[in-house]
mmCIF file of N, CA and C and ligand atoms in Angstrom:
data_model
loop_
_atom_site.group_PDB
_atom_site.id
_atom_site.type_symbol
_atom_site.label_atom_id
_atom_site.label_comp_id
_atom_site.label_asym_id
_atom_site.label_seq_id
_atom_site.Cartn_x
_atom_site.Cartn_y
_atom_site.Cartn_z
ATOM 1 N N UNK A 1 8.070 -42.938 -56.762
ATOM 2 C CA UNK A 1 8.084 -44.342 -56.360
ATOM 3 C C UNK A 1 8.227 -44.455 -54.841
ATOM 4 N N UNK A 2 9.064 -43.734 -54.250
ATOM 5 C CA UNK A 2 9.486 -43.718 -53.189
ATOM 6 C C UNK A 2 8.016 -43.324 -51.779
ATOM 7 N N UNK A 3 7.815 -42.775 -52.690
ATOM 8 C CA UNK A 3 6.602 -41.735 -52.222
ATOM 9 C C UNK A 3 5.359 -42.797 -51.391
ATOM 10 N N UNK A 4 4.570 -43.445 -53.126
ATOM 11 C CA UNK A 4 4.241 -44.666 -53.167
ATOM 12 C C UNK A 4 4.497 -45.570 -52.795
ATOM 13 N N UNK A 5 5.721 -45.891 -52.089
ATOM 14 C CA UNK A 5 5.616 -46.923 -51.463
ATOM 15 C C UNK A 5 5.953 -46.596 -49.929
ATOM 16 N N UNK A 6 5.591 -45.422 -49.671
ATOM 17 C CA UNK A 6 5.571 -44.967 -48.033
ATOM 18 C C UNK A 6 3.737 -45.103 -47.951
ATOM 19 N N UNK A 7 3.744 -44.773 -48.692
ATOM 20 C CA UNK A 7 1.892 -45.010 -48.388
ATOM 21 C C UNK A 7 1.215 -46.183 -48.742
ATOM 22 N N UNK A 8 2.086 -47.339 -48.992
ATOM 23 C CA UNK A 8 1.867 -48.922 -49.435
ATOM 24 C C UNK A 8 0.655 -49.015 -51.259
ATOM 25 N N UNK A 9 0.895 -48.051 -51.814
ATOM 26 C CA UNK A 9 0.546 -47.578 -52.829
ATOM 27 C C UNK A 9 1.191 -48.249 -53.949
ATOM 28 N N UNK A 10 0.415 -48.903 -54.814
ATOM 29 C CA UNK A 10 1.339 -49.923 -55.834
ATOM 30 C C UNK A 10 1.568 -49.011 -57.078
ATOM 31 N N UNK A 11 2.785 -48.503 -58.017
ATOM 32 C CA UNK A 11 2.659 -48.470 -59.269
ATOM 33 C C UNK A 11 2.480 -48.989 -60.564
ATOM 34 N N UNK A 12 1.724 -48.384 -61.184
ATOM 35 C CA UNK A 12 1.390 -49.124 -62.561
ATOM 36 C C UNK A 12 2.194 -48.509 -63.691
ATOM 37 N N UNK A 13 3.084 -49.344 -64.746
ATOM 38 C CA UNK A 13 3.527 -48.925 -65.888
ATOM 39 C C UNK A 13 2.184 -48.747 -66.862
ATOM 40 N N UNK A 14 2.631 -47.186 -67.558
ATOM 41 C CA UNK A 14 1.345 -46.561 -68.090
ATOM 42 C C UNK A 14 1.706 -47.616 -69.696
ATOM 43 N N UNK A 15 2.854 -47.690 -70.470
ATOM 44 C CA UNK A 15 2.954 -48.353 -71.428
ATOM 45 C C UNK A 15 4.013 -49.047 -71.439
ATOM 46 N N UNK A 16 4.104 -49.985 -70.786
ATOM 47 C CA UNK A 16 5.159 -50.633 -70.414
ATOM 48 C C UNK A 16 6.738 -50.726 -71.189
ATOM 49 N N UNK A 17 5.979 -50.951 -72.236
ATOM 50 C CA UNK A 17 7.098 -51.217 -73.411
ATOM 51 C C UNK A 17 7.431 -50.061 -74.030
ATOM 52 N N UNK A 18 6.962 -48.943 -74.045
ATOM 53 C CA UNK A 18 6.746 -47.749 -75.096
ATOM 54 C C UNK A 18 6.059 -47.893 -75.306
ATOM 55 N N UNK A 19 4.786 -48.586 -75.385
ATOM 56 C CA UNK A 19 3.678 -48.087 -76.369
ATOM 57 C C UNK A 19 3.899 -48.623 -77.844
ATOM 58 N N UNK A 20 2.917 -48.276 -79.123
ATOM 59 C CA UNK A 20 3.067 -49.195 -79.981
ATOM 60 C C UNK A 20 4.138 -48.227 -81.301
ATOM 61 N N UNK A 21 5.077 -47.140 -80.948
ATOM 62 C CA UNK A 21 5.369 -46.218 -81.783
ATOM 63 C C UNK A 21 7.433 -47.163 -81.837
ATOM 64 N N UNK A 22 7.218 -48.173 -80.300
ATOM 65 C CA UNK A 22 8.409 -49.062 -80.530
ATOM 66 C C UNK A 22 9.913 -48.967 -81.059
ATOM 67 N N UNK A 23 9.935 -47.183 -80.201
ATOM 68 C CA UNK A 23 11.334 -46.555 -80.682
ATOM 69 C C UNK A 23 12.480 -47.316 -79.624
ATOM 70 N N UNK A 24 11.633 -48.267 -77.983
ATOM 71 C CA UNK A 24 12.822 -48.771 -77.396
ATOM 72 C C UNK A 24 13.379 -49.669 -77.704
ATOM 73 N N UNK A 25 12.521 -50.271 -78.455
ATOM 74 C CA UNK A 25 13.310 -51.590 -79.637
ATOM 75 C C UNK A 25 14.846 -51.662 -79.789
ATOM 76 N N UNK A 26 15.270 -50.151 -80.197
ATOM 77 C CA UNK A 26 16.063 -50.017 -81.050
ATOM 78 C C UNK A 26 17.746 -49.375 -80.204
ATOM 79 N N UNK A 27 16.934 -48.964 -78.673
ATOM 80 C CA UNK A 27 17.789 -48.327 -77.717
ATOM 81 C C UNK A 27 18.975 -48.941 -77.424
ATOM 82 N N UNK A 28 20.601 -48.654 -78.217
ATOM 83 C CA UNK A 28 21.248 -49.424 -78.261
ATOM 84 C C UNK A 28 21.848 -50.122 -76.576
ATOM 85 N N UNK A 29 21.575 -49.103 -75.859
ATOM 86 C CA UNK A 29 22.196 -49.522 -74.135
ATOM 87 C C UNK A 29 21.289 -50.806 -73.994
ATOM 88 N N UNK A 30 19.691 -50.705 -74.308
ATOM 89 C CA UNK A 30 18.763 -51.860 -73.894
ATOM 90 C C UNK A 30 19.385 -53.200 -74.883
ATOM 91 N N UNK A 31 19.793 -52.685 -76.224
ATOM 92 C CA UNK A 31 20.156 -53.702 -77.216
ATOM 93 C C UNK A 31 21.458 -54.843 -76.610
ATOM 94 N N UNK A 32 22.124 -53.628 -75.869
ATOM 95 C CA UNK A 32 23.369 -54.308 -75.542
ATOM 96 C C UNK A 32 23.316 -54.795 -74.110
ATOM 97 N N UNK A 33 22.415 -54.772 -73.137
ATOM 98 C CA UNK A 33 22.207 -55.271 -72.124
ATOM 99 C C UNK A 33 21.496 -56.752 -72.168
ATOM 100 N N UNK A 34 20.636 -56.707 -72.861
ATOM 101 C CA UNK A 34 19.658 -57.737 -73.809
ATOM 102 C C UNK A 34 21.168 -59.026 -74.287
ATOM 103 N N UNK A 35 21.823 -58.613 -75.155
ATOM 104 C CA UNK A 35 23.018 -59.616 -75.668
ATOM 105 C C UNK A 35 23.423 -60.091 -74.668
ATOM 106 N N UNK A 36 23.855 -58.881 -73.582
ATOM 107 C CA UNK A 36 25.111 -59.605 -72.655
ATOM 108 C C UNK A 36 24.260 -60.792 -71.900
ATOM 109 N N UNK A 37 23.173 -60.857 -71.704
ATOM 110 C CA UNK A 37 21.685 -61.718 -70.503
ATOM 111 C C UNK A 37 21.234 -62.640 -71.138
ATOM 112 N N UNK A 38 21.255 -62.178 -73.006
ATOM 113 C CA UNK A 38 20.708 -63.750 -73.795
ATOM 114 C C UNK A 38 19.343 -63.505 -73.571
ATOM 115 N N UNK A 39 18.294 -62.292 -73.535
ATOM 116 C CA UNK A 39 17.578 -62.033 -73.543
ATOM 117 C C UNK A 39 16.292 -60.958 -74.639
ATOM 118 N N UNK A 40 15.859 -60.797 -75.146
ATOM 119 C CA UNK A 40 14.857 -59.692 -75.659
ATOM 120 C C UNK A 40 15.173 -58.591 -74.817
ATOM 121 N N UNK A 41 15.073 -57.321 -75.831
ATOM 122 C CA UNK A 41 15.089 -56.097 -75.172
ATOM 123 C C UNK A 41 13.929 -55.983 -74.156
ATOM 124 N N UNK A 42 12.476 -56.547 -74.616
ATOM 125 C CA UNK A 42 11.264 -56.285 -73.738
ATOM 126 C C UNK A 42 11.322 -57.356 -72.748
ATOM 127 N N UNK A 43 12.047 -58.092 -72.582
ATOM 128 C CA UNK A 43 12.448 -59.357 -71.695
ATOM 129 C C UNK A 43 13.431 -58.446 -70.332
ATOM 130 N N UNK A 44 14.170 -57.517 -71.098
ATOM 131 C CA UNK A 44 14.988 -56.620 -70.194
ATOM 132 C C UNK A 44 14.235 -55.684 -69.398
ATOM 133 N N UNK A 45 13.066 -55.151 -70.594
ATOM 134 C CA UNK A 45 12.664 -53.841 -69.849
ATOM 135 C C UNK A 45 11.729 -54.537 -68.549
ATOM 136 N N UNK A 46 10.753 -55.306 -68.849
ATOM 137 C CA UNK A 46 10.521 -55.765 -68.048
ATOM 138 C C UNK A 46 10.756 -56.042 -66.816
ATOM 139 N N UNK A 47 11.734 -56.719 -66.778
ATOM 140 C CA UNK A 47 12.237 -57.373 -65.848
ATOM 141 C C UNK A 47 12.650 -55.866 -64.946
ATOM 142 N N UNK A 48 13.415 -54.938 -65.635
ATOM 143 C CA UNK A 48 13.827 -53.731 -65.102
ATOM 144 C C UNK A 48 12.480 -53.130 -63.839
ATOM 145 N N UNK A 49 11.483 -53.221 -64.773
ATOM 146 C CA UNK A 49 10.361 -52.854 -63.777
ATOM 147 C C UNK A 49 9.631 -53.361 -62.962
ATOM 148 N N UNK A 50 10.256 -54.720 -62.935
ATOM 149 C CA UNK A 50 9.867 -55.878 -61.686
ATOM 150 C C UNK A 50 10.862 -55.153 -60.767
ATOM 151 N N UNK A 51 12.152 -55.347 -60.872
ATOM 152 C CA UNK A 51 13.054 -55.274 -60.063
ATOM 153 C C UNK A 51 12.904 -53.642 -59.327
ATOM 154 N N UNK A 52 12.309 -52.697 -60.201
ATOM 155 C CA UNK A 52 11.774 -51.345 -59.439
ATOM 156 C C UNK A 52 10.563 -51.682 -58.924
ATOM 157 N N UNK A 53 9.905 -52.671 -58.595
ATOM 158 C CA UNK A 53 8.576 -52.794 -58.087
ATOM 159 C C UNK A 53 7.616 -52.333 -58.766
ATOM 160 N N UNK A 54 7.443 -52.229 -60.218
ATOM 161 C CA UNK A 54 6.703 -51.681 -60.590
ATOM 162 C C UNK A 54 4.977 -52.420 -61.403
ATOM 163 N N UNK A 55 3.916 -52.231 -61.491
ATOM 164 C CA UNK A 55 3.321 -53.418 -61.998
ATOM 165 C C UNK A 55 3.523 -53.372 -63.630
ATOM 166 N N UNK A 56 3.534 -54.341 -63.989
ATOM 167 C CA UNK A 56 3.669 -54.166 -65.293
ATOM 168 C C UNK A 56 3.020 -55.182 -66.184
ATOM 169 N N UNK A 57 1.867 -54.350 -66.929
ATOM 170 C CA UNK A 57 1.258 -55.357 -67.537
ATOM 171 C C UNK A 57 1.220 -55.227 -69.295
ATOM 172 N N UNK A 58 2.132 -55.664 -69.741
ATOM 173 C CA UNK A 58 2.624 -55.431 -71.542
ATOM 174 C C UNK A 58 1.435 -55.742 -72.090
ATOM 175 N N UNK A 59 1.582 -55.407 -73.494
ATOM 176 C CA UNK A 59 0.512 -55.979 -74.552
ATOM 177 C C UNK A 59 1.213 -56.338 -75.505
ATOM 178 N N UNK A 60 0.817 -57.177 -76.050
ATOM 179 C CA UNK A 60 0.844 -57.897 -77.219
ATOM 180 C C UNK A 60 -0.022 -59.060 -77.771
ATOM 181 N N UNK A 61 0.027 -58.722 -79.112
ATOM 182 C CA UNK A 61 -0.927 -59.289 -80.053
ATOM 183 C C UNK A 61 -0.075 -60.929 -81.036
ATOM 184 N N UNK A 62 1.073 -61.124 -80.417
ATOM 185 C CA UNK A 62 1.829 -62.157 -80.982
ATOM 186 C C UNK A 62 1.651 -63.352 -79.568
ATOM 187 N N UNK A 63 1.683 -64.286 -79.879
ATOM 188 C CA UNK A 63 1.609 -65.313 -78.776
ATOM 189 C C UNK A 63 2.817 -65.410 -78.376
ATOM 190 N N UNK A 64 4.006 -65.866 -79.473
ATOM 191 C CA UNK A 64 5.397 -65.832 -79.055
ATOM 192 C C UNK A 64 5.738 -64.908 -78.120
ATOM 193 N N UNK A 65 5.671 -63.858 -78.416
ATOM 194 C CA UNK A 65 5.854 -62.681 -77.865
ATOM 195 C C UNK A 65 5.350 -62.466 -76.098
ATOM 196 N N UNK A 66 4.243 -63.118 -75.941
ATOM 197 C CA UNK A 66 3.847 -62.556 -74.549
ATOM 198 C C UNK A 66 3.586 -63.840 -73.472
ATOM 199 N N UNK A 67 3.876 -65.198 -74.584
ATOM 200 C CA UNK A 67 4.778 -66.286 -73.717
ATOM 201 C C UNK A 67 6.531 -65.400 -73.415
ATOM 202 N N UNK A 68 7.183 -65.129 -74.754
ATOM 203 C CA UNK A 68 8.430 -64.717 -73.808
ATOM 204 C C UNK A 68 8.134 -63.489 -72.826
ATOM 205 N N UNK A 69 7.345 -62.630 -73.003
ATOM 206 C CA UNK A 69 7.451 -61.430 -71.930
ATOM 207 C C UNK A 69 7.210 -61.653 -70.500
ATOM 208 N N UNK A 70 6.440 -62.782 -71.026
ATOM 209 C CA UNK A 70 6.321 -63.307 -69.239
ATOM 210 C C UNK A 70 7.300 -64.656 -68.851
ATOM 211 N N UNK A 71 8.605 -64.463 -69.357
ATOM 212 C CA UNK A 71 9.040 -65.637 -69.037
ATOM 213 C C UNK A 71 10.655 -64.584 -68.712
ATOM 214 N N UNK A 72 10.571 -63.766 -67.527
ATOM 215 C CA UNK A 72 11.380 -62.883 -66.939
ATOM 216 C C UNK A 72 12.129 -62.916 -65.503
ATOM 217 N N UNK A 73 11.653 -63.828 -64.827
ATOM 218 C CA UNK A 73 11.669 -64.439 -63.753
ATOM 219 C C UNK A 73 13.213 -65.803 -63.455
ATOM 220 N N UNK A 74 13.874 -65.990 -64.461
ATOM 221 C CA UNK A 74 15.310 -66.736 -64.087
ATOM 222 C C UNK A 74 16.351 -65.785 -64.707
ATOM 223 N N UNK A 75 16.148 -64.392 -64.264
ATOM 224 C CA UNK A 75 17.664 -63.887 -64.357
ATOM 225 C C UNK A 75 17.309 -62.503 -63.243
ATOM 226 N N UNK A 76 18.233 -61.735 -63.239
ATOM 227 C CA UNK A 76 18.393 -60.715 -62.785
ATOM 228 C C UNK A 76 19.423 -59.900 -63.022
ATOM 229 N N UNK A 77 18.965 -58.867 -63.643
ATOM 230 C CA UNK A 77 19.835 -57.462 -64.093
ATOM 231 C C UNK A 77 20.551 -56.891 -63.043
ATOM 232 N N UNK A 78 21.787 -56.995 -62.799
ATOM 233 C CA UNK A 78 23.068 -56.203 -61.759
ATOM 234 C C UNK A 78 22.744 -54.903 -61.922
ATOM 235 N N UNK A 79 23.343 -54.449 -60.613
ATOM 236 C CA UNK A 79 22.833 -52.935 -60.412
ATOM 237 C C UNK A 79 23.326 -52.344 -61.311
ATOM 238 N N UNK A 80 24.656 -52.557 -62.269
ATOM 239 C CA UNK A 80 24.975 -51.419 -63.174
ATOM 240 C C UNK A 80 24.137 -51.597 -64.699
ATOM 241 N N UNK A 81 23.269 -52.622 -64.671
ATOM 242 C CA UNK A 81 22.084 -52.281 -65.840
ATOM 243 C C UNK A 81 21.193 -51.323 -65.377
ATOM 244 N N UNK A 82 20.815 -52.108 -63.758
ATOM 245 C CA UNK A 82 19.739 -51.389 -63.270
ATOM 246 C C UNK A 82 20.020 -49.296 -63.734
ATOM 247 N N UNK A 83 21.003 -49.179 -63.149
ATOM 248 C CA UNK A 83 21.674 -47.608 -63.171
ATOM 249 C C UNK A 83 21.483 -47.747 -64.878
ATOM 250 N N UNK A 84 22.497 -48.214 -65.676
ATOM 251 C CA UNK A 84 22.156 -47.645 -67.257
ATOM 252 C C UNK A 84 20.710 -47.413 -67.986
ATOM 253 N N UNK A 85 19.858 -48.378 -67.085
ATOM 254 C CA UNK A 85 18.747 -48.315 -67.644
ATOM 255 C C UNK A 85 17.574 -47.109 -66.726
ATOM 256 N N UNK A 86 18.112 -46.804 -65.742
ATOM 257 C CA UNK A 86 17.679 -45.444 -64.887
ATOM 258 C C UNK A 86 18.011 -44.258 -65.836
ATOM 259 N N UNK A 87 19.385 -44.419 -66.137
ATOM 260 C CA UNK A 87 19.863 -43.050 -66.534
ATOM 261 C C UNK A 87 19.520 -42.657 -67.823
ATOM 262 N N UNK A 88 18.506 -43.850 -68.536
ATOM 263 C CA UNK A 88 17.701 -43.218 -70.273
ATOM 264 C C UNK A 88 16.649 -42.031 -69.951
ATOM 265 N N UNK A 89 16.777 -41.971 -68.589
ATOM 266 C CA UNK A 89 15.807 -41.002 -68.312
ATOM 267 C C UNK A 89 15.596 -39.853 -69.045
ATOM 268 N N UNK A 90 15.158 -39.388 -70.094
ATOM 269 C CA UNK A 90 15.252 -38.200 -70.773
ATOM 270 C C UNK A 90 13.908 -37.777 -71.847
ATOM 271 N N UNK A 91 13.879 -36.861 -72.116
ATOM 272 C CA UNK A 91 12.420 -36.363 -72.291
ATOM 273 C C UNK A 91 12.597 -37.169 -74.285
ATOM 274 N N UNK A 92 12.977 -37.768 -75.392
ATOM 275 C CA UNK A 92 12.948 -37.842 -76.171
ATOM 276 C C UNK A 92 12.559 -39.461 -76.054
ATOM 277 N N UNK A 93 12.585 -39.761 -75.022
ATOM 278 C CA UNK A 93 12.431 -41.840 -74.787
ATOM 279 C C UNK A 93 10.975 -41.845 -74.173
ATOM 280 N N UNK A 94 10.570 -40.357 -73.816
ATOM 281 C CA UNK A 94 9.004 -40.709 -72.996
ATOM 282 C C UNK A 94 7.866 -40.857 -74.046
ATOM 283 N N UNK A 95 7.344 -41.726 -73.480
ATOM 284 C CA UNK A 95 5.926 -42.087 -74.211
ATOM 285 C C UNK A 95 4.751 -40.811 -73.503
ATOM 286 N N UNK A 96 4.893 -40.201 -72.642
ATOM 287 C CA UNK A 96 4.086 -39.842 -71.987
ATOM 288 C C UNK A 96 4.959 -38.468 -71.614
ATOM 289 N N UNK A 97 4.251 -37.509 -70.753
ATOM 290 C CA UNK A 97 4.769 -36.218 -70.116
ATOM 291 C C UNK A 97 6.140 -36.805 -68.970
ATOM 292 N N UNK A 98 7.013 -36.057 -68.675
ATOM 293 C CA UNK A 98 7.062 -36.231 -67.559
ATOM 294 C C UNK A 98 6.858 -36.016 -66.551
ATOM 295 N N UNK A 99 7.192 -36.923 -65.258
ATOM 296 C CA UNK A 99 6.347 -36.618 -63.571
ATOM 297 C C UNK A 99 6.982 -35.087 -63.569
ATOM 298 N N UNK A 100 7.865 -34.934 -63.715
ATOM 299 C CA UNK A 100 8.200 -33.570 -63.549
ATOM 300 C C UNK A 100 7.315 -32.260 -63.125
ATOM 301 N N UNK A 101 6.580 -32.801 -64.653
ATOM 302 C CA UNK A 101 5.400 -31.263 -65.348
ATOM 303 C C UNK A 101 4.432 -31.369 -63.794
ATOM 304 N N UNK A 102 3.868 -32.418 -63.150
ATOM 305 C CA UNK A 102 3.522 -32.373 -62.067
ATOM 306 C C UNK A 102 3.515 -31.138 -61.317
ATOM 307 N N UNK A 103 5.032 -30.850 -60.700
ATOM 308 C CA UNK A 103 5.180 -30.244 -59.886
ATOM 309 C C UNK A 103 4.765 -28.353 -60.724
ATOM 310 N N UNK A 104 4.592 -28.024 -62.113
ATOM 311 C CA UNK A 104 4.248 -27.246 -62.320
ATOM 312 C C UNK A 104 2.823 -26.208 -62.341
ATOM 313 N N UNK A 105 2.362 -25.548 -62.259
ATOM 314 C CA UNK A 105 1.399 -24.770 -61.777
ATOM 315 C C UNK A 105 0.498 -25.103 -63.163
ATOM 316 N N UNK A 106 1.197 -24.918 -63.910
ATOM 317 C CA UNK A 106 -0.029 -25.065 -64.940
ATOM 318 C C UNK A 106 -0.637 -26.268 -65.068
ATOM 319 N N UNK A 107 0.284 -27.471 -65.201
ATOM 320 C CA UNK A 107 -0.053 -28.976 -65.130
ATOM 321 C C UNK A 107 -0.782 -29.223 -64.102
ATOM 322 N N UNK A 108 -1.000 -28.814 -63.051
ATOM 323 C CA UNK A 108 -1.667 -29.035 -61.654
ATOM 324 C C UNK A 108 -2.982 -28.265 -61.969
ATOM 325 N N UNK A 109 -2.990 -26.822 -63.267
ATOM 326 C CA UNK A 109 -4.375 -26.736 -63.329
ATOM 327 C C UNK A 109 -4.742 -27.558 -64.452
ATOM 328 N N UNK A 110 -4.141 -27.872 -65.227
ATOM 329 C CA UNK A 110 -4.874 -28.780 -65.887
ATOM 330 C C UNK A 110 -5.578 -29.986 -65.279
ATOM 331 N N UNK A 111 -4.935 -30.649 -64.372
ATOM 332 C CA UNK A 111 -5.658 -31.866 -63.817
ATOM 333 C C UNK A 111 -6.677 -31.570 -63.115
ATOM 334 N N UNK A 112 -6.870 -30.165 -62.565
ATOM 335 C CA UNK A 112 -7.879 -30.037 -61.597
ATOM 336 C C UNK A 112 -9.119 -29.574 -62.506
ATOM 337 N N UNK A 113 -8.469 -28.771 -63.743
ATOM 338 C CA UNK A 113 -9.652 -28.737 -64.621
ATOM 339 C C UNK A 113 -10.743 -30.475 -65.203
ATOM 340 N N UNK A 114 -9.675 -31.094 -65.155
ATOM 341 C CA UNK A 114 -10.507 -32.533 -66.315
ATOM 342 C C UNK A 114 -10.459 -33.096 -64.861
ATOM 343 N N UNK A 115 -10.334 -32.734 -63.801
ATOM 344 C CA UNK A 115 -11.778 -33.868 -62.967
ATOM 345 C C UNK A 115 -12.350 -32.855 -62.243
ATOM 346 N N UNK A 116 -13.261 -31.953 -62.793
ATOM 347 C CA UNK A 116 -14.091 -30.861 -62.067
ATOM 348 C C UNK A 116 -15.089 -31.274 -63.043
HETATM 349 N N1 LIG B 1 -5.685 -46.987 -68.732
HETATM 350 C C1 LIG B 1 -4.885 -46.257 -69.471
HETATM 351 O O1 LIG B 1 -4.958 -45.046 -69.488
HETATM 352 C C2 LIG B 1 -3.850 -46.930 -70.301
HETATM 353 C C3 LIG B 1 -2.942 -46.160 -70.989
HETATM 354 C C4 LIG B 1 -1.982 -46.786 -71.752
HETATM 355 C C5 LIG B 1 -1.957 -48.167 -71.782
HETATM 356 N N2 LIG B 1 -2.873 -48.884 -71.109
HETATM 357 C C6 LIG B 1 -2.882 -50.339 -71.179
HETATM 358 O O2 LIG B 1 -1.608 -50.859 -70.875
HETATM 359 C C7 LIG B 1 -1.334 -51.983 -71.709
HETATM 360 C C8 LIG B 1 -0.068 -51.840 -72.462
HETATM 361 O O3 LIG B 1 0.174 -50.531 -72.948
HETATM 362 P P1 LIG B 1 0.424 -50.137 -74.457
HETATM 363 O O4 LIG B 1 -0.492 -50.884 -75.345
HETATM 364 O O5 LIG B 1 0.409 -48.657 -74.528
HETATM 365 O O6 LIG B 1 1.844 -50.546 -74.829
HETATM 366 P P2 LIG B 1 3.071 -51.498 -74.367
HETATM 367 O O7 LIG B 1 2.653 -52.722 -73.634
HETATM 368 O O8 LIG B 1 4.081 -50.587 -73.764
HETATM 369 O O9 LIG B 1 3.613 -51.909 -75.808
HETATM 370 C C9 LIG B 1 2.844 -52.633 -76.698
HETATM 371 C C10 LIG B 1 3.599 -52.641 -78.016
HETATM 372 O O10 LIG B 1 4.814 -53.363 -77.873
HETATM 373 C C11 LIG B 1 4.883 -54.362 -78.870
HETATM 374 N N3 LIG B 1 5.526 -55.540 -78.262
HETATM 375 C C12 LIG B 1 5.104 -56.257 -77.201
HETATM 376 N N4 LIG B 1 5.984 -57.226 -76.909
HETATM 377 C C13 LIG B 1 6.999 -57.122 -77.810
HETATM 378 C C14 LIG B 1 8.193 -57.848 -78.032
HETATM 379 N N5 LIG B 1 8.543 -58.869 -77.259
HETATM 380 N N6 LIG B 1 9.016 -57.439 -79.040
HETATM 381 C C15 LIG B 1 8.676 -56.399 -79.832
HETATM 382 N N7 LIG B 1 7.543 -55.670 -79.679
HETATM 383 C C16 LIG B 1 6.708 -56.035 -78.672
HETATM 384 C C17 LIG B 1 3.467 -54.647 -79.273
HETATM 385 O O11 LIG B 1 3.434 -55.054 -80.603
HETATM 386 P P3 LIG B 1 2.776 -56.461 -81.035
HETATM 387 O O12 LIG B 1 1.348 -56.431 -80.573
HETATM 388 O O13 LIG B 1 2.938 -56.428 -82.517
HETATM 389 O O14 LIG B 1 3.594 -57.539 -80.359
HETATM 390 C C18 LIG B 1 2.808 -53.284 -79.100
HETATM 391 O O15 LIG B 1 2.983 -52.501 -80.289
HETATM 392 C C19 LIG B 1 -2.446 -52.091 -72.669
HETATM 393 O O16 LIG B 1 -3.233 -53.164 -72.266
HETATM 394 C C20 LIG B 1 -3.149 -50.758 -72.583
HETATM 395 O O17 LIG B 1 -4.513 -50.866 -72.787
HETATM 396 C C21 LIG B 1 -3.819 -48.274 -70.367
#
């Protein structure tokens, strides 16, 4: 992130929400951050990735649903959500690899293989 935004480089959330397998639903730290705000968990995550600058563009197939997802904008999560919700960081919550594998030799040939 940091990186990206030294080079005025915008990020994009790859699945904003998790994706459609919807195990963060259930993440009791997001559950209980969500209560204390009077908010949806995806109302939280959201907002989480505004407040990291991040772009974030959800999906959903419910109308309810993506009137509230975009209705994130009259609150703001205190830094000690911000931090609880940093620190889920862990390889069993990813929808995706982590940036990590990046820095590894093999992952670096893989990418150079699929755009050659
Ligand atoms: N270019 C790429 O490589 C790439 C890769 C991944 C994703 N994307 C795009 O990014 C966008 C979003 O990614 P994504 O589809 O992977 O997943 P996502 O936005 O992370 O999550 C979508 C899932 O969350 C559920 N959901 C949404 N709002 C909810 C709410 N308020 N409460 C409970 N569940 C909720 C949706 O179910 P319901 O529909 O039932 O509400 C759906 O199953 C998509 O448009 C996708 O095409 C692009």
């Amino acid at each position: 992130m940091e990186y990206c935004k030294k080079l005025g480089v915008a990020v994009e959330a790859w699945s904003p929400l998790g994706g459609k397998d919807g195990t963060l639903f259930d993440d009791p730290v997001l559950k209980k951050i969500a209560k204390q705000h009077a908010k949806t968990v995806a109302q939280v995550i959201i907002r989480w990735e505004l407040q990291r600058g991040i772009v974030t563009i959800p999906k959903s197939t419910h109308q309810a649903r993506i009137i509230a997802n975009a209705d994130v904008y009259k609150f703001e999560l205190p830094a000690e959500d911000m931090k609880a919700i940093n620190d889920l960081d862990r390889d069993p919550m990813r929808h995706g690899e982590t940036p990590k594998i990046l820095s590894s030799s093999n992952r670096k040939q893989r990418i150079i293989s699929y755009y050659r």
